[in-house]
Coordinates of C-alpha atoms in Angstrom, one line a residue:
Chain A
M1 CA 0.0 -0.1 0.2
G2 CA 2.9 2.4 0.9
S3 CA 4.9 2.0 -2.0
Y4 CA 1.7 2.1 -4.2
I5 CA 1.1 5.5 -3.0
L6 CA 4.6 6.5 -3.4
K7 CA 4.3 5.4 -7.1
R8 CA 1.3 7.3 -7.6
L9 CA 2.8 10.3 -6.0
L10 CA 5.6 10.3 -8.5
H11 CA 3.8 9.4 -11.3
G12 CA 1.4 12.7 -10.3
A13 CA 5.0 14.9 -9.5
F14 CA 6.1 13.5 -13.1
V15 CA 2.9 14.7 -14.7
L16 CA 3.3 18.2 -13.2
L17 CA 6.7 18.4 -14.2
A18 CA 5.5 17.3 -17.8
I19 CA 3.0 20.1 -17.6
S20 CA 4.9 23.0 -16.2
L21 CA 7.7 22.4 -18.9
V22 CA 4.9 22.5 -21.8
V23 CA 3.5 25.7 -20.1
F24 CA 7.1 27.3 -19.9
F25 CA 8.2 26.6 -23.4
A26 CA 4.4 27.2 -25.0
L27 CA 4.3 30.7 -23.5
R28 CA 7.7 31.6 -24.5
L29 CA 6.5 30.9 -28.1
T30 CA 4.4 33.5 -27.9
G31 CA 7.4 36.3 -28.2
D32 CA 8.2 39.3 -26.5
P33 CA 5.8 40.3 -23.6
V34 CA 7.6 43.3 -23.0
M35 CA 6.0 45.3 -25.6
A36 CA 2.8 44.0 -24.9
I37 CA 3.2 45.3 -21.4
M38 CA 4.6 48.6 -22.3
G39 CA 2.3 48.9 -25.3
Q40 CA 0.7 52.0 -24.5
G41 CA 3.0 55.1 -25.3
N42 CA 6.2 55.0 -26.6
P43 CA 8.8 53.5 -24.3
T44 CA 12.6 54.4 -24.8
Q45 CA 14.7 51.6 -25.5
E46 CA 16.4 52.0 -22.1
A47 CA 12.7 51.6 -20.5
V48 CA 12.0 48.2 -22.6
D49 CA 15.5 46.9 -21.7
A50 CA 15.2 47.8 -17.8
M51 CA 11.9 46.2 -18.0
R52 CA 13.2 43.1 -19.5
R53 CA 15.8 42.8 -17.0
S54 CA 13.6 43.4 -14.0
L55 CA 11.3 40.4 -15.7
G56 CA 14.2 38.3 -15.8
L57 CA 13.5 38.0 -19.2
D58 CA 17.2 38.9 -20.5
L59 CA 18.6 35.7 -19.4
P60 CA 19.3 32.4 -21.4
L61 CA 16.2 30.7 -21.7
W62 CA 17.6 27.7 -19.8
K63 CA 18.6 30.1 -17.0
Q64 CA 15.0 31.1 -17.0
L65 CA 13.8 27.4 -16.7
F66 CA 16.1 26.7 -14.1
K67 CA 15.0 29.4 -12.0
F68 CA 11.2 29.0 -12.9
L69 CA 11.3 25.3 -11.6
G70 CA 13.9 26.3 -8.5
D71 CA 11.2 28.8 -7.6
L72 CA 8.7 26.1 -8.2
A73 CA 10.2 23.6 -5.8
M74 CA 10.2 26.3 -3.3
G75 CA 6.3 26.8 -3.9
N76 CA 7.1 30.3 -5.4
L77 CA 5.0 30.7 -8.9
G78 CA 6.8 34.2 -9.8
T79 CA 5.7 37.5 -9.5
S80 CA 3.0 38.8 -12.3
F81 CA 4.3 40.9 -14.9
R82 CA 1.2 43.5 -14.9
N83 CA 1.2 44.4 -10.9
N84 CA 4.6 42.9 -9.7
Q85 CA 2.7 41.0 -7.2
P86 CA 3.3 37.4 -6.4
V87 CA 1.4 34.9 -8.4
M88 CA 0.5 32.4 -5.7
P89 CA -1.5 34.7 -3.4
Q90 CA -3.7 36.1 -6.4
I91 CA -4.3 32.4 -7.5
V92 CA -5.0 31.4 -4.0
E93 CA -7.6 34.3 -3.3
R94 CA -9.5 32.9 -6.3
M95 CA -9.5 29.5 -5.7
P96 CA -12.2 29.3 -3.0
A97 CA -14.7 30.6 -6.0
T98 CA -13.3 27.7 -8.3
L99 CA -13.7 25.2 -5.5
T100 CA -17.0 26.6 -4.7
L101 CA -18.3 26.0 -8.2
A102 CA -16.9 22.9 -8.9
G103 CA -18.2 21.7 -5.4
A104 CA -22.1 22.9 -6.0
G105 CA -21.8 21.6 -9.5
L106 CA -20.6 17.9 -8.2
F107 CA -23.0 18.1 -5.5
V108 CA -25.9 19.0 -7.8
S109 CA -25.1 16.2 -10.2
L110 CA -24.9 13.5 -8.0
L111 CA -28.0 14.7 -6.1
V112 CA -29.8 14.2 -9.7
A113 CA -27.8 11.5 -11.2
V114 CA -27.7 8.8 -8.2
P115 CA -31.5 8.3 -7.8
V116 CA -32.5 9.1 -11.6
G117 CA -29.5 6.5 -12.5
I118 CA -30.8 3.8 -9.9
I119 CA -34.5 4.1 -10.4
S120 CA -33.9 4.0 -14.3
A121 CA -32.0 0.8 -13.5
V122 CA -34.4 -0.8 -11.2
R123 CA -37.3 -0.1 -13.5
R124 CA -35.9 -0.5 -16.9
G125 CA -38.3 0.4 -19.7
G126 CA -40.5 2.7 -17.1
F127 CA -41.6 6.1 -17.3
L128 CA -38.7 7.6 -15.1
D129 CA -36.2 5.7 -17.1
I130 CA -37.4 6.6 -20.6
F131 CA -37.5 10.3 -19.1
G132 CA -34.1 10.0 -17.7
R133 CA -32.7 8.7 -20.8
I134 CA -34.0 11.4 -22.8
F135 CA -32.9 14.0 -20.2
A136 CA -29.5 12.2 -20.3
L137 CA -29.2 12.4 -24.3
I138 CA -30.4 15.9 -24.2
G139 CA -27.7 17.1 -21.4
I140 CA -24.6 15.7 -23.1
S141 CA -25.7 17.4 -26.1
F142 CA -25.9 20.6 -24.5
P143 CA -23.3 23.2 -24.5
N144 CA -22.8 24.3 -20.9
F145 CA -22.5 27.9 -21.4
F146 CA -25.6 27.8 -23.9
L147 CA -27.7 26.3 -20.9
G148 CA -26.0 28.9 -18.6
I149 CA -27.3 31.8 -20.5
M150 CA -30.7 29.9 -21.1
L151 CA -31.0 29.6 -17.1
M152 CA -29.8 33.2 -16.7
L153 CA -32.5 34.2 -19.3
V154 CA -35.4 32.9 -17.4
F155 CA -34.6 33.0 -14.1
A156 CA -32.4 36.2 -14.2
V157 CA -33.9 38.2 -16.9
K158 CA -37.5 37.2 -17.3
L159 CA -38.6 36.0 -13.8
R160 CA -35.9 38.0 -11.8
W161 CA -35.8 35.6 -9.2
L162 CA -32.2 35.1 -9.1
P163 CA -29.2 37.5 -9.9
A164 CA -27.6 36.9 -13.5
S165 CA -23.9 37.0 -12.7
G166 CA -21.7 38.3 -9.8
Y167 CA -20.4 36.7 -6.8
Q168 CA -22.1 38.2 -3.4
G169 CA -23.3 35.0 -1.5
F170 CA -25.4 31.9 -1.9
K171 CA -28.1 33.2 -4.2
Y172 CA -25.3 34.2 -6.8
L173 CA -24.2 30.3 -6.6
I174 CA -27.4 29.0 -7.7
L175 CA -27.4 29.5 -11.5
P176 CA -23.9 28.6 -11.9
G177 CA -23.9 25.5 -10.0
L178 CA -26.7 24.2 -11.4
T179 CA -25.7 24.8 -15.0
L180 CA -22.6 22.9 -14.2
G181 CA -24.6 20.2 -11.9
L182 CA -27.0 19.5 -14.8
I183 CA -24.9 18.8 -17.6
L184 CA -22.3 16.7 -15.4
S185 CA -25.6 14.8 -14.3
S186 CA -26.5 13.8 -17.6
I187 CA -23.2 12.0 -17.9
I188 CA -23.2 10.3 -14.7
T189 CA -26.8 9.2 -14.8
R190 CA -25.9 7.2 -17.9
L191 CA -23.2 5.7 -16.5
I192 CA -24.9 4.8 -13.0
R193 CA -28.1 3.4 -15.1
S194 CA -25.4 1.2 -17.3
T195 CA -23.3 -0.2 -14.0
M196 CA -26.7 -0.6 -11.9
L197 CA -27.8 -3.1 -15.0
D198 CA -24.8 -4.8 -15.0
V199 CA -24.8 -5.3 -11.4
L200 CA -28.3 -6.2 -10.8
R201 CA -27.3 -9.2 -13.4
A202 CA -24.8 -10.8 -11.1
Q203 CA -25.3 -14.0 -9.2
Y204 CA -25.2 -12.5 -5.7
I205 CA -28.0 -10.5 -6.2
Q206 CA -30.1 -13.6 -7.2
T207 CA -28.7 -14.8 -4.3
A208 CA -29.6 -12.1 -2.2
R209 CA -32.8 -11.9 -3.2
A210 CA -33.1 -15.9 -2.9
K211 CA -32.7 -15.6 0.5
G212 CA -35.3 -13.4 1.2
L213 CA -33.9 -10.1 1.7
S214 CA -36.2 -6.8 1.0
E215 CA -35.9 -5.5 -2.3
R216 CA -34.7 -2.1 -0.8
L217 CA -31.8 -3.9 0.9
V218 CA -30.7 -6.0 -2.3
I219 CA -30.7 -2.9 -4.3
F220 CA -28.9 -0.2 -1.7
R221 CA -26.6 -2.9 0.2
H222 CA -25.7 -4.9 -2.5
A223 CA -26.0 -3.6 -5.8
F224 CA -25.6 0.3 -5.2
R225 CA -22.4 -0.2 -3.3
N226 CA -20.8 -2.6 -6.1
A227 CA -22.1 -0.2 -8.9
M228 CA -20.2 2.5 -7.0
I229 CA -16.7 1.2 -8.1
P230 CA -16.9 2.2 -11.8
A231 CA -19.1 5.0 -11.1
V232 CA -16.0 6.7 -8.7
T233 CA -13.6 5.9 -11.4
F234 CA -15.9 7.6 -14.0
I235 CA -16.5 10.8 -12.1
G236 CA -12.8 10.8 -11.4
L237 CA -12.3 10.9 -15.4
Q238 CA -14.8 13.7 -15.6
L239 CA -12.9 16.2 -13.5
G240 CA -11.3 17.6 -16.3
A241 CA -14.8 18.1 -17.9
L242 CA -16.0 19.7 -14.5
L243 CA -13.0 22.1 -14.4
G244 CA -13.3 22.9 -17.8
G245 CA -17.0 23.7 -17.4
T246 CA -16.1 25.7 -14.4
V247 CA -13.5 27.7 -16.5
I248 CA -16.3 28.6 -19.3
L249 CA -19.2 29.2 -16.6
E250 CA -17.2 31.6 -14.6
Q251 CA -16.9 33.5 -18.0
V252 CA -20.6 33.1 -18.5
F253 CA -21.4 34.5 -15.0
S254 CA -18.8 36.9 -14.1
W255 CA -17.7 34.4 -11.5
P256 CA -14.0 35.5 -10.3
G257 CA -12.4 32.1 -10.0
V258 CA -9.1 30.9 -11.3
G259 CA -10.4 30.4 -14.7
R260 CA -11.2 33.9 -15.3
L261 CA -8.0 34.8 -13.9
A262 CA -6.2 32.4 -16.3
L263 CA -8.3 33.8 -19.1
D264 CA -7.6 37.6 -18.3
A265 CA -3.9 36.4 -17.9
I266 CA -3.9 35.1 -21.3
S267 CA -5.0 38.3 -22.9
N268 CA -2.9 40.2 -20.8
R269 CA 0.1 37.5 -21.8
D270 CA 1.1 37.7 -18.1
F271 CA 3.3 34.4 -18.1
P272 CA 3.7 33.9 -14.5
L273 CA -0.1 34.1 -13.8
V274 CA -1.0 31.9 -16.8
Q275 CA 1.4 29.3 -15.4
G276 CA 0.6 29.5 -12.0
S277 CA -2.9 29.0 -12.9
V278 CA -2.8 26.2 -15.2
L279 CA -0.3 24.5 -12.7
I280 CA -2.4 25.1 -9.6
L281 CA -5.6 23.9 -11.6
A282 CA -3.9 20.8 -12.9
T283 CA -2.3 19.9 -9.4
V284 CA -5.6 20.0 -8.1
M285 CA -6.9 17.5 -10.7
V286 CA -3.9 15.4 -10.2
I287 CA -4.5 15.3 -6.3
V288 CA -8.3 14.4 -6.6
N289 CA -7.4 11.6 -9.2
L290 CA -4.9 10.1 -6.7
V291 CA -7.6 10.2 -3.9
V292 CA -10.1 8.7 -6.2
D293 CA -7.5 5.8 -6.8
L294 CA -7.0 5.5 -3.4
S295 CA -10.6 5.1 -2.5
Y296 CA -11.3 2.0 -4.3
G297 CA -9.8 0.4 -1.1
F298 CA -12.5 1.6 1.1
L299 CA -15.3 0.9 -1.5
D300 CA -14.3 -2.6 -2.4
P301 CA -12.3 -4.5 0.5
R302 CA -11.5 -7.0 -2.1
I303 CA -9.2 -4.6 -3.9
K304 CA -6.1 -4.6 -2.2
V305 CA -4.6 -1.6 -3.5
G306 CA -1.2 -2.2 -5.0
G307 CA -1.3 -6.0 -4.0
K308 CA -0.7 -8.9 -6.4
G309 CA -3.9 -10.3 -7.6
A310 CA -7.0 -10.0 -5.8
Chain B
M1 CA -15.5 -12.1 -33.7
T2 CA -17.9 -11.3 -36.4
R3 CA -18.2 -8.4 -38.4
K4 CA -21.8 -7.0 -38.3
R5 CA -23.7 -5.1 -41.2
I6 CA -25.4 -1.8 -40.6
S7 CA -29.3 -2.5 -41.5
L8 CA -30.8 0.9 -43.2
K9 CA -34.3 -1.1 -42.5
R10 CA -33.8 -0.9 -38.8
L11 CA -32.3 2.6 -39.1
V12 CA -35.8 4.0 -40.5
T13 CA -37.8 1.7 -38.1
N14 CA -35.9 3.4 -35.0
V15 CA -37.4 6.2 -34.2
P16 CA -34.9 8.0 -32.1
A17 CA -31.8 7.0 -34.9
L18 CA -34.3 8.4 -37.6
I19 CA -34.5 12.0 -35.7
G20 CA -30.5 11.6 -35.4
L21 CA -30.5 11.0 -39.1
L22 CA -32.9 13.7 -39.9
L23 CA -30.8 16.6 -37.7
V24 CA -27.5 15.6 -39.1
L25 CA -28.8 15.9 -42.8
L26 CA -30.5 19.2 -41.9
A27 CA -27.1 20.4 -40.6
V28 CA -25.1 18.8 -43.6
G29 CA -27.7 20.0 -46.0
S30 CA -27.1 23.8 -44.5
A31 CA -23.5 23.7 -44.6
V32 CA -23.3 22.5 -48.4
F33 CA -26.0 24.2 -49.6
A34 CA -25.6 27.9 -47.2
A35 CA -25.2 29.9 -50.4
H36 CA -28.4 28.8 -52.2
L37 CA -30.8 28.5 -48.8
A38 CA -29.7 31.6 -46.9
P39 CA -32.1 34.3 -47.7
H40 CA -29.3 37.2 -46.9
D41 CA -25.8 38.3 -46.7
P42 CA -24.1 36.4 -43.7
V43 CA -21.6 39.3 -43.2
A44 CA -22.9 42.7 -44.5
A45 CA -23.9 45.0 -41.6
E46 CA -27.4 47.0 -41.6
L47 CA -27.3 49.0 -38.4
R48 CA -31.0 50.2 -39.0
L49 CA -32.1 46.6 -38.4
R50 CA -29.7 46.4 -35.3
L51 CA -31.7 43.8 -32.7
D52 CA -34.3 43.6 -34.9
P53 CA -36.6 40.9 -33.0
P54 CA -37.8 37.5 -34.7
G55 CA -40.4 37.7 -37.7
W56 CA -43.7 37.1 -35.7
D57 CA -42.9 40.1 -33.3
P58 CA -45.0 42.9 -34.2
A59 CA -41.8 44.9 -33.2
S60 CA -39.9 43.1 -36.4
K61 CA -38.9 45.8 -38.9
A62 CA -37.5 43.4 -41.5
K63 CA -39.6 40.3 -40.7
Y64 CA -36.4 38.1 -40.6
L65 CA -37.7 34.9 -39.5
L66 CA -35.2 34.5 -36.3
G67 CA -34.7 38.4 -35.9
A68 CA -31.2 40.4 -36.5
D69 CA -27.7 40.4 -34.2
A70 CA -26.4 43.5 -32.9
V71 CA -25.2 44.8 -36.1
G72 CA -28.5 43.9 -38.1
R73 CA -27.4 40.8 -39.6
D74 CA -30.3 38.2 -40.2
M75 CA -29.8 35.4 -37.4
L76 CA -31.2 32.7 -39.7
T77 CA -28.5 33.2 -42.7
R78 CA -25.6 33.1 -39.9
I79 CA -27.1 30.0 -38.4
I80 CA -27.0 28.4 -41.4
Y81 CA -23.4 29.7 -42.6
G82 CA -22.3 28.6 -39.2
S83 CA -22.9 25.0 -39.6
R84 CA -20.0 24.7 -42.0
I85 CA -17.6 25.8 -38.9
S86 CA -19.1 23.4 -36.7
L87 CA -19.2 20.3 -39.0
M88 CA -15.5 21.0 -40.9
I89 CA -14.1 21.3 -37.4
G90 CA -16.1 18.5 -35.9
I91 CA -15.2 16.1 -38.9
A92 CA -11.4 17.3 -39.8
S93 CA -10.4 17.3 -36.4
T94 CA -12.2 13.6 -35.7
A95 CA -10.3 12.6 -38.7
I96 CA -7.0 13.6 -37.3
S97 CA -7.4 11.8 -34.0
M98 CA -8.6 8.9 -35.6
V99 CA -5.9 8.2 -37.9
L100 CA -3.3 9.1 -35.2
G101 CA -5.0 7.1 -32.6
V102 CA -5.9 4.3 -34.2
T103 CA -2.3 3.8 -35.8
L104 CA -0.6 4.3 -32.6
G105 CA -3.2 1.9 -31.1
L106 CA -2.8 -0.7 -33.4
L107 CA 1.1 -0.7 -33.3
S108 CA 1.4 -0.3 -29.5
G109 CA -0.9 -3.4 -29.2
Y110 CA 0.2 -5.5 -31.9
F111 CA 4.0 -5.1 -31.1
G112 CA 3.9 -4.0 -27.5
G113 CA 7.4 -3.5 -25.9
W114 CA 9.0 0.3 -25.7
I115 CA 6.5 1.5 -28.5
E116 CA 3.4 0.5 -26.3
S117 CA 5.4 2.2 -23.0
I118 CA 5.9 5.5 -24.9
V119 CA 2.7 5.8 -26.2
M120 CA 0.9 4.8 -22.9
R121 CA 2.7 6.9 -21.2
V122 CA 1.8 10.0 -23.3
A123 CA -1.4 9.0 -23.2
D124 CA -1.4 9.0 -19.2
V125 CA 0.0 12.7 -19.3
Q126 CA -2.3 13.9 -21.7
L127 CA -5.1 12.6 -19.8
A128 CA -4.1 14.2 -16.3
F129 CA -4.0 17.6 -18.3
P130 CA -7.4 19.4 -18.2
F131 CA -7.9 19.6 -21.9
I132 CA -9.5 23.0 -21.8
L133 CA -6.4 24.2 -20.0
L134 CA -4.1 22.8 -22.8
A135 CA -6.4 24.3 -25.5
L136 CA -6.7 27.6 -23.9
V137 CA -3.2 27.9 -23.6
I138 CA -2.3 26.6 -26.9
M139 CA -4.8 28.9 -28.5
A140 CA -3.8 31.8 -26.8
I141 CA -0.2 31.3 -28.0
F142 CA -0.5 30.5 -31.4
G143 CA -3.8 32.7 -31.6
G144 CA -7.3 31.4 -32.7
G145 CA -8.1 30.3 -36.5
L146 CA -10.0 27.3 -38.0
T147 CA -6.8 25.3 -39.2
K148 CA -5.3 25.9 -35.5
L149 CA -8.4 24.7 -33.9
I150 CA -8.6 21.6 -36.2
L151 CA -5.3 20.9 -35.3
I152 CA -5.5 21.3 -31.4
L153 CA -8.7 19.2 -31.6
G154 CA -7.0 16.6 -33.6
L155 CA -3.7 16.4 -31.8
T156 CA -5.2 16.1 -28.4
G157 CA -8.1 13.9 -29.1
W158 CA -6.0 10.4 -30.3
V159 CA -5.8 9.1 -26.8
S160 CA -9.3 7.7 -26.7
Y161 CA -8.6 5.9 -30.0
A162 CA -5.2 4.8 -29.1
R163 CA -6.4 3.0 -25.6
L164 CA -9.6 1.5 -27.1
V165 CA -7.6 0.0 -30.4
R166 CA -4.6 -1.1 -28.2
S167 CA -6.9 -3.1 -25.7
Q168 CA -9.2 -4.5 -28.4
V169 CA -5.8 -5.6 -30.3
L170 CA -4.6 -7.4 -27.2
S171 CA -7.5 -9.8 -27.4
V172 CA -7.7 -10.2 -31.2
R173 CA -3.9 -10.7 -32.1
E174 CA -4.3 -14.0 -30.0
L175 CA -7.2 -15.2 -32.3
D176 CA -6.4 -18.4 -34.5
F177 CA -6.9 -16.7 -37.7
V178 CA -4.0 -14.0 -36.9
Q179 CA -1.9 -16.9 -35.7
A180 CA -2.4 -18.9 -38.9
A181 CA -1.9 -16.0 -40.8
R182 CA 1.3 -15.5 -38.8
S183 CA 2.5 -19.3 -39.4
L184 CA 1.8 -18.9 -43.0
G185 CA 4.4 -16.5 -43.1
A186 CA 2.4 -13.2 -43.3
K187 CA 4.3 -10.0 -42.6
D188 CA 3.6 -8.1 -39.3
L189 CA 2.1 -4.9 -41.2
G190 CA 0.1 -7.2 -43.5
I191 CA -1.5 -9.2 -40.5
I192 CA -2.5 -5.9 -39.0
W193 CA -3.9 -4.4 -41.9
R194 CA -6.1 -7.3 -43.0
H195 CA -6.9 -9.0 -40.2
I196 CA -6.7 -6.5 -37.0
L197 CA -7.7 -3.4 -38.3
P198 CA -11.3 -5.0 -39.5
N199 CA -11.7 -6.3 -36.3
V200 CA -11.3 -3.0 -34.5
I201 CA -12.9 -0.7 -37.1
S202 CA -16.6 -0.9 -35.7
S203 CA -15.8 0.4 -32.3
V204 CA -13.6 3.1 -34.0
I205 CA -16.7 4.2 -36.1
V206 CA -18.7 4.5 -33.0
L207 CA -16.1 6.2 -30.9
S208 CA -15.7 8.8 -34.0
T209 CA -19.4 9.9 -34.2
L210 CA -19.3 10.5 -30.5
Q211 CA -16.1 12.2 -30.8
V212 CA -17.8 14.5 -33.7
A213 CA -20.3 15.9 -31.3
T214 CA -17.6 16.4 -28.6
N215 CA -15.5 18.3 -30.8
I216 CA -18.4 20.3 -31.9
L217 CA -19.0 21.3 -28.4
T218 CA -15.6 22.3 -27.6
E219 CA -15.1 24.3 -30.8
A220 CA -18.2 26.3 -29.6
G221 CA -16.9 26.8 -26.0
L222 CA -13.7 27.8 -27.4
T223 CA -14.9 30.3 -29.6
F224 CA -17.4 31.4 -27.0
L225 CA -14.1 32.3 -25.1
G226 CA -12.6 34.4 -27.7
L227 CA -10.2 31.6 -28.0
G228 CA -11.5 29.9 -31.3
V229 CA -12.8 30.8 -34.8
D230 CA -12.2 34.3 -35.9
P231 CA -15.2 36.5 -34.9
S232 CA -15.4 37.8 -38.5
I233 CA -16.5 34.2 -39.3
P234 CA -20.6 33.6 -39.0
S235 CA -20.0 30.5 -36.3
W236 CA -22.5 29.4 -33.6
G237 CA -20.0 29.8 -30.5
G238 CA -19.3 33.1 -31.7
M239 CA -22.8 34.0 -32.0
L240 CA -23.6 32.8 -28.6
A241 CA -20.7 35.1 -27.1
D242 CA -22.2 38.1 -28.5
G243 CA -25.8 36.9 -27.6
R244 CA -24.5 36.9 -24.1
N245 CA -23.8 40.8 -24.0
Y246 CA -27.3 41.4 -25.3
I247 CA -29.3 38.6 -23.1
T248 CA -31.1 41.3 -21.5
N249 CA -32.9 43.2 -24.2
A250 CA -32.6 40.7 -27.3
W251 CA -32.8 36.9 -26.3
W252 CA -32.8 35.5 -29.7
V253 CA -29.4 36.4 -30.5
A254 CA -27.8 33.5 -27.9
T255 CA -31.0 31.5 -28.2
F256 CA -31.1 30.3 -31.6
P257 CA -27.4 29.6 -32.1
G258 CA -27.5 27.8 -29.0
F259 CA -30.4 25.5 -30.1
A260 CA -28.4 24.8 -33.5
I261 CA -25.5 23.5 -31.6
M262 CA -27.5 21.5 -29.6
L263 CA -29.6 20.0 -31.9
T264 CA -26.9 18.9 -34.4
V265 CA -24.9 17.4 -31.3
L266 CA -27.7 15.5 -30.3
G267 CA -28.6 14.4 -33.9
V268 CA -25.0 12.9 -34.1
N269 CA -25.3 11.4 -30.7
L270 CA -28.5 9.7 -31.6
L271 CA -26.6 8.5 -34.9
G272 CA -24.0 7.3 -32.8
D273 CA -26.1 5.4 -30.2
W274 CA -27.8 3.8 -33.0
L275 CA -24.4 2.8 -34.4
R276 CA -23.0 1.5 -31.1
D277 CA -26.2 -0.8 -31.0
E278 CA -25.6 -2.0 -34.6
L279 CA -22.1 -2.5 -34.5
D280 CA -20.6 -3.0 -31.0
P281 CA -23.3 -3.1 -28.3
Q282 CA -20.7 -3.8 -25.5
L283 CA -18.8 -1.0 -26.4
R284 CA -19.0 2.0 -23.5
V285 CA -17.4 5.2 -24.9

């Protein structure tokens, strides 16, 4: 178990290193950011050189890279080109907004997907199953930003029940959270339905029924717990989609999260801020995936994580 | 493994598949015949008709069926032209990832060894990287534009093909007819082409259909963020981004292009589901 965690941690670190290298080199390909920063007015050559020196862009590329990686190892993501403030606190400050939105989305999606998925599978072909499948099919075809705009149109513009955009409390979370959650739930509903159908065919379900357990106990204690294993893997795989959805919806709802920070930084050509935001978001994803992998052991005692054979 | 044939008879008797087919034909028809179908000019601005409501609204001046956008262009015309961007990007990028992913999947599944290690390792890293961030960074650096968008989506989408094909090759290559071909002295590449590829192609087709849908959505999302297709070209994502700004006084600018995306993607997904049931019911993609 210990060596498995270590292996996974190393793999995670490798992924993050690969990502930081890609981001570092990719951003250097954009050309000189100094002119973009000093674009207004007509800066003198001396001023441009001074700016370049102060940003560390006069150093050879390999020195910039070593400085970047060295700082990274110390938890320092550099200073913003725009406001000369350290990047890390700016990202950390935006993190709660992003995590709140992502968490709300995940919560809503499970709230919808778990019951609908289970009932669809148990009452296969029934009214709720057909309704649930149509809902899921439409959900995976809906662009999340379009759903966001439509919900905004109905609940904020027409009915005036909720604020259209901003970040000042729970009321502001409802529309973006609902949007993210509904889109995600369509994918998860499909998955829970199909894994439940597989599990319900298994022999231990027949046994459980044969020994006279109530249907409720069969479904929840025996079927659902086993269906959870593929479901959790899959939800882990959807984290990229969850995060991507958050980035787009932050833009739709003017939600001040890391996604918007990164988008603004891209248009400002603020390299350290882009690097930092992308790296932090990727780190969150790598960590959550690690947690998902390790959680199998708790969900299914038969799986000895890292052990040989089951 | 036996090869299955697609039955057109089963297509027309299957209501969801038929709806899917009609929606896809509608989008393809709009893209191909845009110049003939579109009632107006997709780019010429007419400020007099700025945010003119849809035709059934008594306040509508021009009586354009779906209204006009912020510079007075006919929404319907732009939606018809927008289908070109969505379909072109959706199909072209899927073709690139399919060729790349299937090739790498076949090679790593058949030969194993270092090819397999490298391909699967790169795939792992790419899966761990949130796609949207990768796309954001790359589009920000190289700028938007049609070709770059196709390349980005194409070069990042190969992983699912490689994994799917590799896992299928692992079982197909042990089957009797492959062993027989090998013992008769057939060359490796010949075996892959003649005996293995035909056995994995049906799952690839299913995956491709669903990926066209995903890529259309991703393109629209990136264009919506201002990182995709150039705003001067009529595209559904761009129109939606525009509509977001006028949401309080002109609902139609965001609504109609959004439904165009949704219905097209729905059509592709319905066809994909049907293809899966026909070709490879076991496949989960």
